[in-house]
CSV table of C-alpha atoms and ligand atoms in Angstrom, one decimal:
chain,number,residue,atom,x,y,z
I,1426,UNK,CA,2.3,-21.6,-9.2
I,1427,UNK,CA,2.9,-18.7,-10.7
I,1428,UNK,CA,5.4,-19.4,-13.0
I,1429,UNK,CA,4.6,-19.5,-16.8
I,1430,UNK,CA,6.7,-20.4,-19.9
I,1431,UNK,CA,4.7,-19.2,-22.9
I,1432,UNK,CA,6.9,-19.3,-26.3
I,1433,UNK,CA,6.1,-18.8,-28.7
I,1434,UNK,CA,4.8,-15.4,-28.1
I,1435,UNK,CA,1.4,-14.3,-29.8
I,1436,UNK,CA,2.6,-11.0,-29.9
I,1437,UNK,CA,6.2,-9.1,-30.6
I,1438,UNK,CA,4.7,-5.7,-29.2
I,1439,UNK,CA,2.2,-3.7,-27.7
I,1440,UNK,CA,1.4,-1.5,-25.1
I,1441,UNK,CA,-0.7,-1.7,-21.8
I,1442,UNK,CA,-1.9,1.1,-19.5
I,1443,UNK,CA,-2.9,0.8,-16.0
I,1444,UNK,CA,-3.2,2.7,-12.6
I,1445,UNK,CA,-2.7,1.4,-9.9
I,1446,UNK,CA,-4.0,3.8,-6.1
I,1447,UNK,CA,-2.0,3.6,-2.5
I,1448,UNK,CA,-3.7,1.9,0.3
I,1449,UNK,CA,-3.2,2.8,4.0
I,1450,UNK,CA,-3.3,-0.2,6.4
I,1451,UNK,CA,-5.6,-0.4,9.6
I,1452,UNK,CA,-3.5,-3.4,11.2
I,1453,UNK,CA,-0.1,-2.8,10.2
I,1454,UNK,CA,2.3,-5.2,8.4
I,1455,UNK,CA,6.2,-4.3,10.2
I,1456,UNK,CA,8.2,-7.1,10.5
I,1457,UNK,CA,8.8,-9.7,7.4
I,1458,UNK,CA,10.9,-13.3,6.7
I,1459,UNK,CA,12.5,-14.5,3.8
I,1460,UNK,CA,11.6,-13.2,0.5
I,1461,UNK,CA,9.3,-10.4,1.1
I,1462,UNK,CA,7.0,-13.0,3.4
I,1463,UNK,CA,5.2,-10.9,6.4
I,1464,UNK,CA,5.3,-11.5,10.0
I,1465,UNK,CA,1.6,-10.8,10.5
I,1466,UNK,CA,-1.5,-10.3,8.3
I,1467,UNK,CA,-1.9,-7.0,7.6
I,1468,UNK,CA,-5.6,-5.4,6.5
I,1469,UNK,CA,-6.0,-2.4,4.8
I,1470,UNK,CA,-8.0,0.1,2.9
I,1471,UNK,CA,-7.4,0.4,-0.8
I,1472,UNK,CA,-7.4,4.6,-1.8
I,1473,UNK,CA,-8.9,6.1,-5.2
I,1474,UNK,CA,-7.4,9.4,-5.7
I,1475,UNK,CA,-3.5,9.0,-4.8
I,1476,UNK,CA,-2.6,6.0,-7.4
I,1477,UNK,CA,0.4,6.0,-9.8
I,1478,UNK,CA,-0.1,5.4,-13.6
I,1479,UNK,CA,2.3,3.7,-15.4
I,1480,UNK,CA,2.1,2.7,-19.2
I,1481,UNK,CA,4.7,0.0,-20.2
I,1482,UNK,CA,5.6,-0.9,-24.4
I,1483,UNK,CA,7.3,-3.6,-25.0
I,1484,UNK,CA,8.8,-5.2,-28.3
I,1485,UNK,CA,10.6,-8.5,-29.1
I,1486,UNK,CA,14.6,-8.4,-29.0
I,1487,UNK,CA,16.1,-10.2,-32.1
I,1488,UNK,CA,18.9,-12.0,-29.7
I,1489,UNK,CA,19.2,-13.8,-27.1
I,1490,UNK,CA,20.1,-11.9,-23.6
I,1491,UNK,CA,20.7,-12.6,-20.4
I,1492,UNK,CA,20.6,-8.6,-19.1
I,1493,UNK,CA,17.0,-7.3,-19.3
I,1494,UNK,CA,16.6,-4.0,-21.1
I,1495,UNK,CA,14.5,-1.4,-19.9
I,1496,UNK,CA,14.3,2.3,-19.7
I,1497,UNK,CA,12.2,4.1,-17.0
I,1498,UNK,CA,10.5,7.4,-17.2
I,1499,UNK,CA,9.1,9.3,-14.6
I,1500,UNK,CA,6.3,12.0,-16.2
I,1501,UNK,CA,7.5,11.1,-19.7
I,1502,UNK,CA,11.6,12.2,-19.1
I,1503,UNK,CA,14.3,9.8,-18.3
I,1504,UNK,CA,14.7,8.9,-14.6
I,1505,UNK,CA,17.6,6.7,-14.1
I,1506,UNK,CA,17.7,6.9,-11.1
I,1507,UNK,CA,15.1,4.5,-10.4
I,1508,UNK,CA,16.3,1.8,-12.8
I,1509,UNK,CA,18.4,-0.2,-10.3
I,1510,UNK,CA,14.5,-0.4,-8.1
I,1511,UNK,CA,13.3,-1.9,-11.3
I,1512,UNK,CA,16.5,-3.6,-12.3
I,1513,UNK,CA,16.3,-5.4,-8.6
I,1514,UNK,CA,12.5,-6.4,-9.0
I,1515,UNK,CA,12.9,-7.7,-12.5
I,1516,UNK,CA,16.0,-10.2,-10.9
I,1517,UNK,CA,13.8,-11.0,-8.3
I,1518,UNK,CA,10.3,-11.9,-10.5
I,1519,UNK,CA,12.0,-13.2,-13.4
I,1520,UNK,CA,11.5,-16.7,-12.3
I,1521,UNK,CA,8.1,-16.3,-12.6
I,1522,UNK,CA,8.1,-14.2,-15.7
I,1523,UNK,CA,11.0,-15.2,-18.4
I,1524,UNK,CA,9.4,-13.5,-20.9
I,1525,UNK,CA,11.0,-10.4,-19.3
I,1526,UNK,CA,14.6,-11.3,-20.8
I,1527,UNK,CA,13.1,-11.4,-24.3
I,1528,UNK,CA,11.5,-8.1,-24.8
I,1529,UNK,CA,12.4,-4.6,-24.5
I,1530,UNK,CA,10.5,-2.5,-22.2
I,1531,UNK,CA,9.7,1.2,-21.6
I,1532,UNK,CA,7.8,2.0,-18.8
I,1533,UNK,CA,6.3,5.5,-18.4
I,1534,UNK,CA,4.4,6.1,-14.4
I,1535,UNK,CA,3.5,9.6,-13.1
I,1536,UNK,CA,1.9,10.0,-9.6
I,1537,UNK,CA,-1.7,11.6,-9.5
I,1538,UNK,CA,-0.1,12.9,-6.0
I,1539,UNK,CA,2.0,15.5,-5.3
I,1540,UNK,CA,6.3,14.1,-5.8
I,1541,UNK,CA,7.5,15.2,-2.2
I,1542,UNK,CA,4.1,14.5,-0.6
I,1543,UNK,CA,5.7,12.3,2.3
I,1544,UNK,CA,3.5,9.9,0.2
I,1545,UNK,CA,4.9,6.7,-0.5
I,1546,UNK,CA,4.5,5.7,-4.0
I,1547,UNK,CA,6.2,2.1,-4.0
I,1548,UNK,CA,2.7,0.8,-3.3
I,1549,UNK,CA,1.1,2.2,-6.0
I,1550,UNK,CA,4.0,1.9,-8.1
I,1551,UNK,CA,4.6,-1.7,-8.0
I,1552,UNK,CA,0.9,-2.4,-8.1
I,1553,UNK,CA,0.7,-0.4,-11.2
I,1554,UNK,CA,4.0,-1.8,-12.6
I,1555,UNK,CA,3.1,-5.6,-11.9
I,1556,UNK,CA,-0.4,-5.2,-13.1
I,1557,UNK,CA,1.0,-4.2,-16.4
I,1558,UNK,CA,3.3,-6.8,-16.6
I,1559,UNK,CA,0.9,-9.7,-16.4
I,1560,UNK,CA,-1.1,-7.8,-18.5
I,1561,UNK,CA,1.6,-8.5,-21.0
I,1562,UNK,CA,2.2,-12.2,-20.4
I,1563,UNK,CA,-1.6,-12.5,-20.5
I,1564,UNK,CA,-1.7,-10.5,-24.5
I,1565,UNK,CA,1.8,-13.1,-25.3
I,1566,UNK,CA,-0.8,-15.8,-24.4
I,1567,UNK,CA,-0.6,-16.9,-21.1
I,1568,UNK,CA,-4.0,-17.8,-20.5
I,1569,UNK,CA,-5.1,-16.5,-17.0
I,1570,UNK,CA,-8.4,-15.8,-16.1
I,1571,UNK,CA,-9.2,-12.5,-14.6
I,1572,UNK,CA,-9.0,-13.3,-11.2
I,1573,UNK,CA,-5.3,-15.0,-11.6
I,1574,UNK,CA,-4.3,-12.0,-13.2
I,1575,UNK,CA,-4.7,-10.2,-10.2
I,1576,UNK,CA,-3.5,-12.7,-8.1
I,1577,UNK,CA,-0.2,-12.7,-10.0
I,1578,UNK,CA,-0.1,-9.2,-10.3
I,1579,UNK,CA,-0.5,-9.4,-6.2
I,1580,UNK,CA,2.1,-11.7,-6.1
I,1581,UNK,CA,4.7,-9.5,-7.9
I,1582,UNK,CA,3.8,-6.7,-6.6
I,1583,UNK,CA,4.6,-8.3,-3.0
I,1584,UNK,CA,8.0,-9.1,-4.3
I,1585,UNK,CA,8.5,-5.6,-5.5
I,1586,UNK,CA,7.3,-3.8,-1.8
I,1587,UNK,CA,5.1,-5.4,0.7
I,1588,UNK,CA,2.3,-3.5,1.1
I,1589,UNK,CA,1.8,-2.9,-2.4
I,1590,UNK,CA,0.8,-6.3,-2.8
I,1591,UNK,CA,-2.7,-5.3,-1.0
I,1592,UNK,CA,-3.0,-2.4,-3.6
I,1593,UNK,CA,-5.0,-4.3,-6.4
I,1594,UNK,CA,-8.1,-4.8,-5.6
I,1595,UNK,CA,-10.5,-3.2,-2.7
I,1596,UNK,CA,-12.1,-1.6,-0.8
I,1597,UNK,CA,-10.9,-4.0,1.8
I,1598,UNK,CA,-7.5,-6.2,1.1
I,1599,UNK,CA,-5.9,-8.5,3.2
I,1600,UNK,CA,-2.3,-9.8,3.2
I,1601,UNK,CA,-1.0,-12.8,5.5
I,1602,UNK,CA,-2.2,-16.0,5.9
I,1603,UNK,CA,-4.7,-15.4,8.5
I,1604,UNK,CA,-7.5,-18.3,10.0
I,1605,UNK,CA,-10.4,-16.0,10.0
I,1606,UNK,CA,-10.0,-14.6,6.3
I,1607,UNK,CA,-10.7,-17.8,3.8
I,1608,UNK,CA,-8.3,-17.7,1.0
I,1609,UNK,CA,-5.5,-15.0,2.4
I,1610,UNK,CA,-2.0,-15.8,1.9
I,1611,UNK,CA,1.5,-14.8,3.0
I,1612,UNK,CA,2.2,-14.7,-1.0
I,1613,UNK,CA,-0.4,-12.4,-1.9
I,1614,UNK,CA,-3.6,-10.2,-0.9
I,1615,UNK,CA,-7.1,-10.8,-1.3
I,1616,UNK,CA,-10.2,-9.0,-1.2
I,1617,UNK,CA,-11.8,-9.5,2.2
I,1618,UNK,CA,-14.3,-12.6,1.6
I,1619,UNK,CA,-17.8,-11.1,3.8
I,1620,UNK,CA,-19.7,-7.8,3.2
I,1621,UNK,CA,-18.4,-4.7,4.8
I,1622,UNK,CA,-21.3,-2.6,7.3
I,1623,UNK,CA,-22.8,0.3,5.3
I,1624,UNK,CA,-21.1,2.9,7.2
I,1625,UNK,CA,-17.9,1.7,5.9
I,1626,UNK,CA,-19.3,2.4,2.1
I,1627,UNK,CA,-17.2,5.3,1.0
I,1628,UNK,CA,-14.8,5.7,3.9
I,1629,UNK,CA,-12.9,9.1,4.2
I,1630,UNK,CA,-9.0,9.4,4.5
I,1631,UNK,CA,-7.5,13.1,4.3
I,1632,UNK,CA,-4.2,12.6,4.6
I,1633,UNK,CA,-2.5,15.8,6.7
I,1634,UNK,CA,0.6,16.4,5.3
I,1635,UNK,CA,2.7,17.1,8.8
I,1636,UNK,CA,6.2,16.3,7.4
I,1637,UNK,CA,6.5,16.2,3.4
I,1638,UNK,CA,10.2,15.7,3.6
I,1639,UNK,CA,12.3,12.2,2.5
I,1640,UNK,CA,11.7,9.3,4.7
I,1641,UNK,CA,13.7,9.2,7.7
I,1642,UNK,CA,13.6,5.2,7.9
I,1643,UNK,CA,13.5,3.7,4.9
I,1644,UNK,CA,11.0,0.5,4.9
I,1645,UNK,CA,13.8,-2.0,4.3
I,1646,UNK,CA,15.5,-0.7,7.9
I,1647,UNK,CA,12.4,-0.3,9.5
I,1648,UNK,CA,11.5,-4.2,9.1
I,1649,UNK,CA,14.6,-5.2,10.1
I,1650,UNK,CA,14.7,-3.6,13.4
I,1651,UNK,CA,12.2,-6.3,13.8
I,1652,UNK,CA,14.6,-8.9,14.2
I,1653,UNK,CA,15.5,-9.5,17.5
I,1654,UNK,CA,13.1,-6.9,19.0
I,1655,UNK,CA,12.0,-7.9,22.3
I,1656,UNK,CA,8.6,-6.9,21.8
I,1657,UNK,CA,8.7,-8.9,18.4
I,1658,UNK,CA,6.7,-12.0,19.2
I,1659,UNK,CA,3.9,-10.4,20.9
I,1660,UNK,CA,3.3,-7.6,18.4
I,1661,UNK,CA,2.6,-10.1,15.1
I,1662,UNK,CA,0.2,-12.2,17.4
I,1663,UNK,CA,-1.5,-8.3,18.1
I,1664,UNK,CA,-1.6,-8.0,14.9
I,1665,UNK,CA,-3.4,-11.1,14.1
I,1666,UNK,CA,-5.8,-11.2,17.0
I,1667,UNK,CA,-6.6,-7.3,16.1
I,1668,UNK,CA,-7.1,-8.3,12.6
I,1669,UNK,CA,-9.7,-10.9,13.5
I,1670,UNK,CA,-11.3,-8.5,16.0
I,1671,UNK,CA,-11.4,-5.4,12.5
I,1672,UNK,CA,-13.0,-8.4,10.7
I,1673,UNK,CA,-15.5,-8.4,12.9
I,1674,UNK,CA,-16.0,-4.7,13.8
I,1675,UNK,CA,-16.2,-4.2,10.1
I,1676,UNK,CA,-19.0,-6.4,9.4
I,1677,UNK,CA,-20.9,-5.4,12.0
I,1678,UNK,CA,-19.9,-1.7,12.3
I,1679,UNK,CA,-19.4,-1.4,15.6
I,1680,UNK,CA,-17.8,1.8,14.6
I,1681,UNK,CA,-16.4,2.6,18.4
I,1682,UNK,CA,-14.4,-0.7,18.2
I,1683,UNK,CA,-13.3,0.1,14.6
I,1684,UNK,CA,-11.6,3.4,16.2
I,1685,UNK,CA,-10.0,1.4,19.3
I,1686,UNK,CA,-8.4,-1.1,17.1
I,1687,UNK,CA,-7.1,1.7,14.7
I,1688,UNK,CA,-5.6,4.3,16.3
I,1689,UNK,CA,-4.5,1.5,18.5
I,1690,UNK,CA,-2.5,-0.2,15.5
I,1691,UNK,CA,-1.0,3.2,14.8
I,1692,UNK,CA,0.5,4.0,17.6
I,1693,UNK,CA,1.5,0.3,18.5
I,1694,UNK,CA,3.6,0.4,14.7
I,1695,UNK,CA,5.3,3.6,16.5
I,1696,UNK,CA,6.1,2.0,19.7
I,1697,UNK,CA,8.0,-0.5,18.1
I,1698,UNK,CA,9.9,1.7,16.8
I,1699,UNK,CA,10.4,3.9,19.8
I,1700,UNK,CA,11.7,0.4,21.4
I,1701,UNK,CA,14.1,-1.0,18.9
I,1702,UNK,CA,17.7,-0.9,18.7
I,1703,UNK,CA,18.4,1.8,17.1
I,1704,UNK,CA,15.4,3.7,18.1
I,1705,UNK,CA,13.4,6.0,16.4
I,1706,UNK,CA,10.6,8.7,16.8
I,1707,UNK,CA,8.8,9.1,13.5
I,1708,UNK,CA,6.1,11.8,14.8
I,1709,UNK,CA,6.5,15.3,15.0
I,1710,UNK,CA,5.0,17.6,17.6
I,1711,UNK,CA,2.5,18.5,14.9
I,1712,UNK,CA,1.6,14.3,14.7
I,1713,UNK,CA,0.7,15.0,18.5
I,1714,UNK,CA,-1.2,18.0,18.2
I,1715,UNK,CA,-3.2,16.7,15.4
I,1716,UNK,CA,-4.2,13.9,17.4
I,1717,UNK,CA,-5.1,15.4,20.7
I,1718,UNK,CA,-7.2,17.8,18.6
I,1719,UNK,CA,-8.7,14.4,16.7
I,1720,UNK,CA,-9.2,13.1,20.0
I,1721,UNK,CA,-10.9,16.5,21.7
I,1722,UNK,CA,-13.3,17.2,18.7
I,1723,UNK,CA,-14.3,13.4,18.6
I,1724,UNK,CA,-15.3,13.3,22.8
I,1725,UNK,CA,-17.1,16.9,22.1
I,1726,UNK,CA,-18.9,16.2,18.5
I,1727,UNK,CA,-19.4,12.7,19.5
I,1728,UNK,CA,-18.3,12.5,15.2
I,1729,UNK,CA,-16.7,9.1,15.0
I,1730,UNK,CA,-13.2,10.5,13.0
I,1731,UNK,CA,-9.9,8.7,13.9
I,1732,UNK,CA,-6.5,8.7,13.0
I,1733,UNK,CA,-4.1,6.2,11.6
I,1734,UNK,CA,-0.6,6.7,10.8
I,1735,UNK,CA,2.7,5.0,8.5
I,1736,UNK,CA,5.9,4.9,9.0
I,1737,UNK,CA,6.3,8.6,9.5
I,1738,UNK,CA,4.9,12.0,10.7
I,1739,UNK,CA,1.7,12.4,8.0
I,1740,UNK,CA,-1.9,11.7,10.0
I,1741,UNK,CA,-4.6,9.9,7.8
I,1742,UNK,CA,-7.8,11.2,9.3
I,1743,UNK,CA,-10.3,8.3,8.7
I,1744,UNK,CA,-14.3,9.0,8.6
I,1745,UNK,CA,-17.5,8.0,7.3
I,1746,UNK,CA,-18.8,10.0,4.5
I,1747,UNK,CA,-22.4,11.0,6.4
I,1748,UNK,CA,-19.7,13.6,8.4
I,1749,UNK,CA,-17.6,14.6,5.9
I,1750,UNK,CA,-18.9,18.1,5.8
I,1751,UNK,CA,-18.0,18.7,9.7
I,1752,UNK,CA,-14.9,16.7,9.6
I,1753,UNK,CA,-13.0,18.8,6.7
I,1754,UNK,CA,-14.6,22.1,8.7
I,1755,UNK,CA,-12.8,21.2,11.6
I,1756,UNK,CA,-10.0,19.8,9.5
I,1757,UNK,CA,-9.6,23.6,7.7
I,1758,UNK,CA,-10.9,25.1,11.4
I,1759,UNK,CA,-8.3,23.6,13.6
I,1760,UNK,CA,-5.6,21.0,12.0
I,1761,UNK,CA,-5.1,22.3,8.9
I,1762,UNK,CA,-2.1,25.1,10.7
I,1763,UNK,CA,-0.3,21.8,11.6
I,1764,UNK,CA,0.3,20.5,8.0
I,1765,UNK,CA,3.7,21.5,6.2
I,1766,UNK,CA,2.5,24.8,3.3
I,1767,UNK,CA,-1.5,24.3,4.9
I,1768,UNK,CA,-1.8,21.3,2.5
I,1769,UNK,CA,-3.6,18.0,2.7
I,1770,UNK,CA,-4.9,15.2,0.4
I,1771,UNK,CA,-8.9,14.4,0.2
I,1772,UNK,CA,-9.0,9.9,-0.7
I,1773,UNK,CA,-11.4,7.6,-0.5
I,1774,UNK,CA,-11.6,4.4,0.1
I,1775,UNK,CA,-11.7,2.7,-3.8
I,1776,UNK,CA,-10.9,-0.6,-5.9
I,1777,UNK,CA,-8.0,-1.3,-7.4
I,1778,UNK,CA,-6.1,-1.0,-10.7
I,1779,UNK,CA,-7.6,0.1,-13.2
I,1780,UNK,CA,-7.1,-0.5,-17.4
I,1781,UNK,CA,-6.3,2.9,-19.1
L,508,DP6,C1,4.1,1.4,8.0
L,508,DP6,O1,5.7,-2.5,2.2
L,508,DP6,O2,6.8,-0.3,2.6
L,508,DP6,O3,3.3,1.1,5.9
L,508,DP6,O4,7.9,-5.1,2.0
L,508,DP6,O5,10.3,-3.4,2.8
L,508,DP6,O6,8.5,-2.9,0.8
L,508,DP6,P1,9.0,-3.1,1.9
L,508,DP6,O7,8.3,-2.4,3.4
L,508,DP6,P2,6.5,-1.7,2.7
L,508,DP6,O8,5.8,-1.4,4.5
L,508,DP6,C2,4.8,-0.4,5.0
L,508,DP6,C3,4.7,-0.4,5.9
L,508,DP6,C4,3.3,0.3,6.7
L,508,DP6,C5,2.4,-0.9,7.5
L,508,DP6,C6,1.8,-1.3,6.1
L,508,DP6,O9,1.6,-0.8,5.5
L,508,DP6,O10,1.2,-2.2,6.1
């Protein structure tokens, strides 16, 4: 459905630029099969401030070639160490983007978040690059509508990194076919087809940088741990069940239930790693400290703040915009000492890719 032959091309050269944000999963994707297909549906908040800005310059090649021709620049400087990743990505998406071998590309990318912050750039990076490639395809004459472009960009991004497919649109997207989410698919993410309760408008995500190092377990290794995992099947069912409940809660505005599902998902993700073979503990003592303090603060103040985690030690603190001041002063008072160099990043739910 996403294949397209478009020669003769309408243009010989050009440049496109897009930004794409990171996203934070509330229902986690952990376990995949086939070519980047998820074992369960996942749901995430699209973010705003943590993003990748990518420009792609393209020019028609004079001779036919069996190879790709591209250069990758990071913050304007050549970064050959990233090129194998893009080579693999191009190989994977070539059948959906046959123009890739007919042009030379210069890909120039930069992130708005610090390089070694422990924040993965694969979601925002793959989403931005995919959106650029679809925009080029459009300039070359493929005639896709805006909606079809976003869908194809999400489809391509998924082939680069699963969770990246959730970064094209916002504020909330679902990836993975789910009976309660109309239009949902294993192949690309969709915006949730319902109106959210207003408490979730401008929801805040403050990322506490507990550990800024390289990921201890790469996502490829991590997802593989779910093959033959003794609790895998129950976990996939649980995730789909949580997604159904969370979709309801996000419409009704039942924030207590929201907190319950979101925190349980985060802890379950880590429980899966602790119970796999080999096993891992990706939380640090500071992660636990932060979690306990959030629980205590919530209990004493009744302020609806909660946490989620990705596959690492950093803590995402989630809360409604209306309690921002209270939560930020709590973070500065009690949590900042658990962050490396006292660093944290304030983000907020956003709408996905933007043309630059
Ligand atoms: C824990 O999308 O990074 O963040 O498909 O192998 O690139 P690949 O994995 P990736 O996995 C993300 C896992 C997670 C949960 C989530 O974002 O849903």
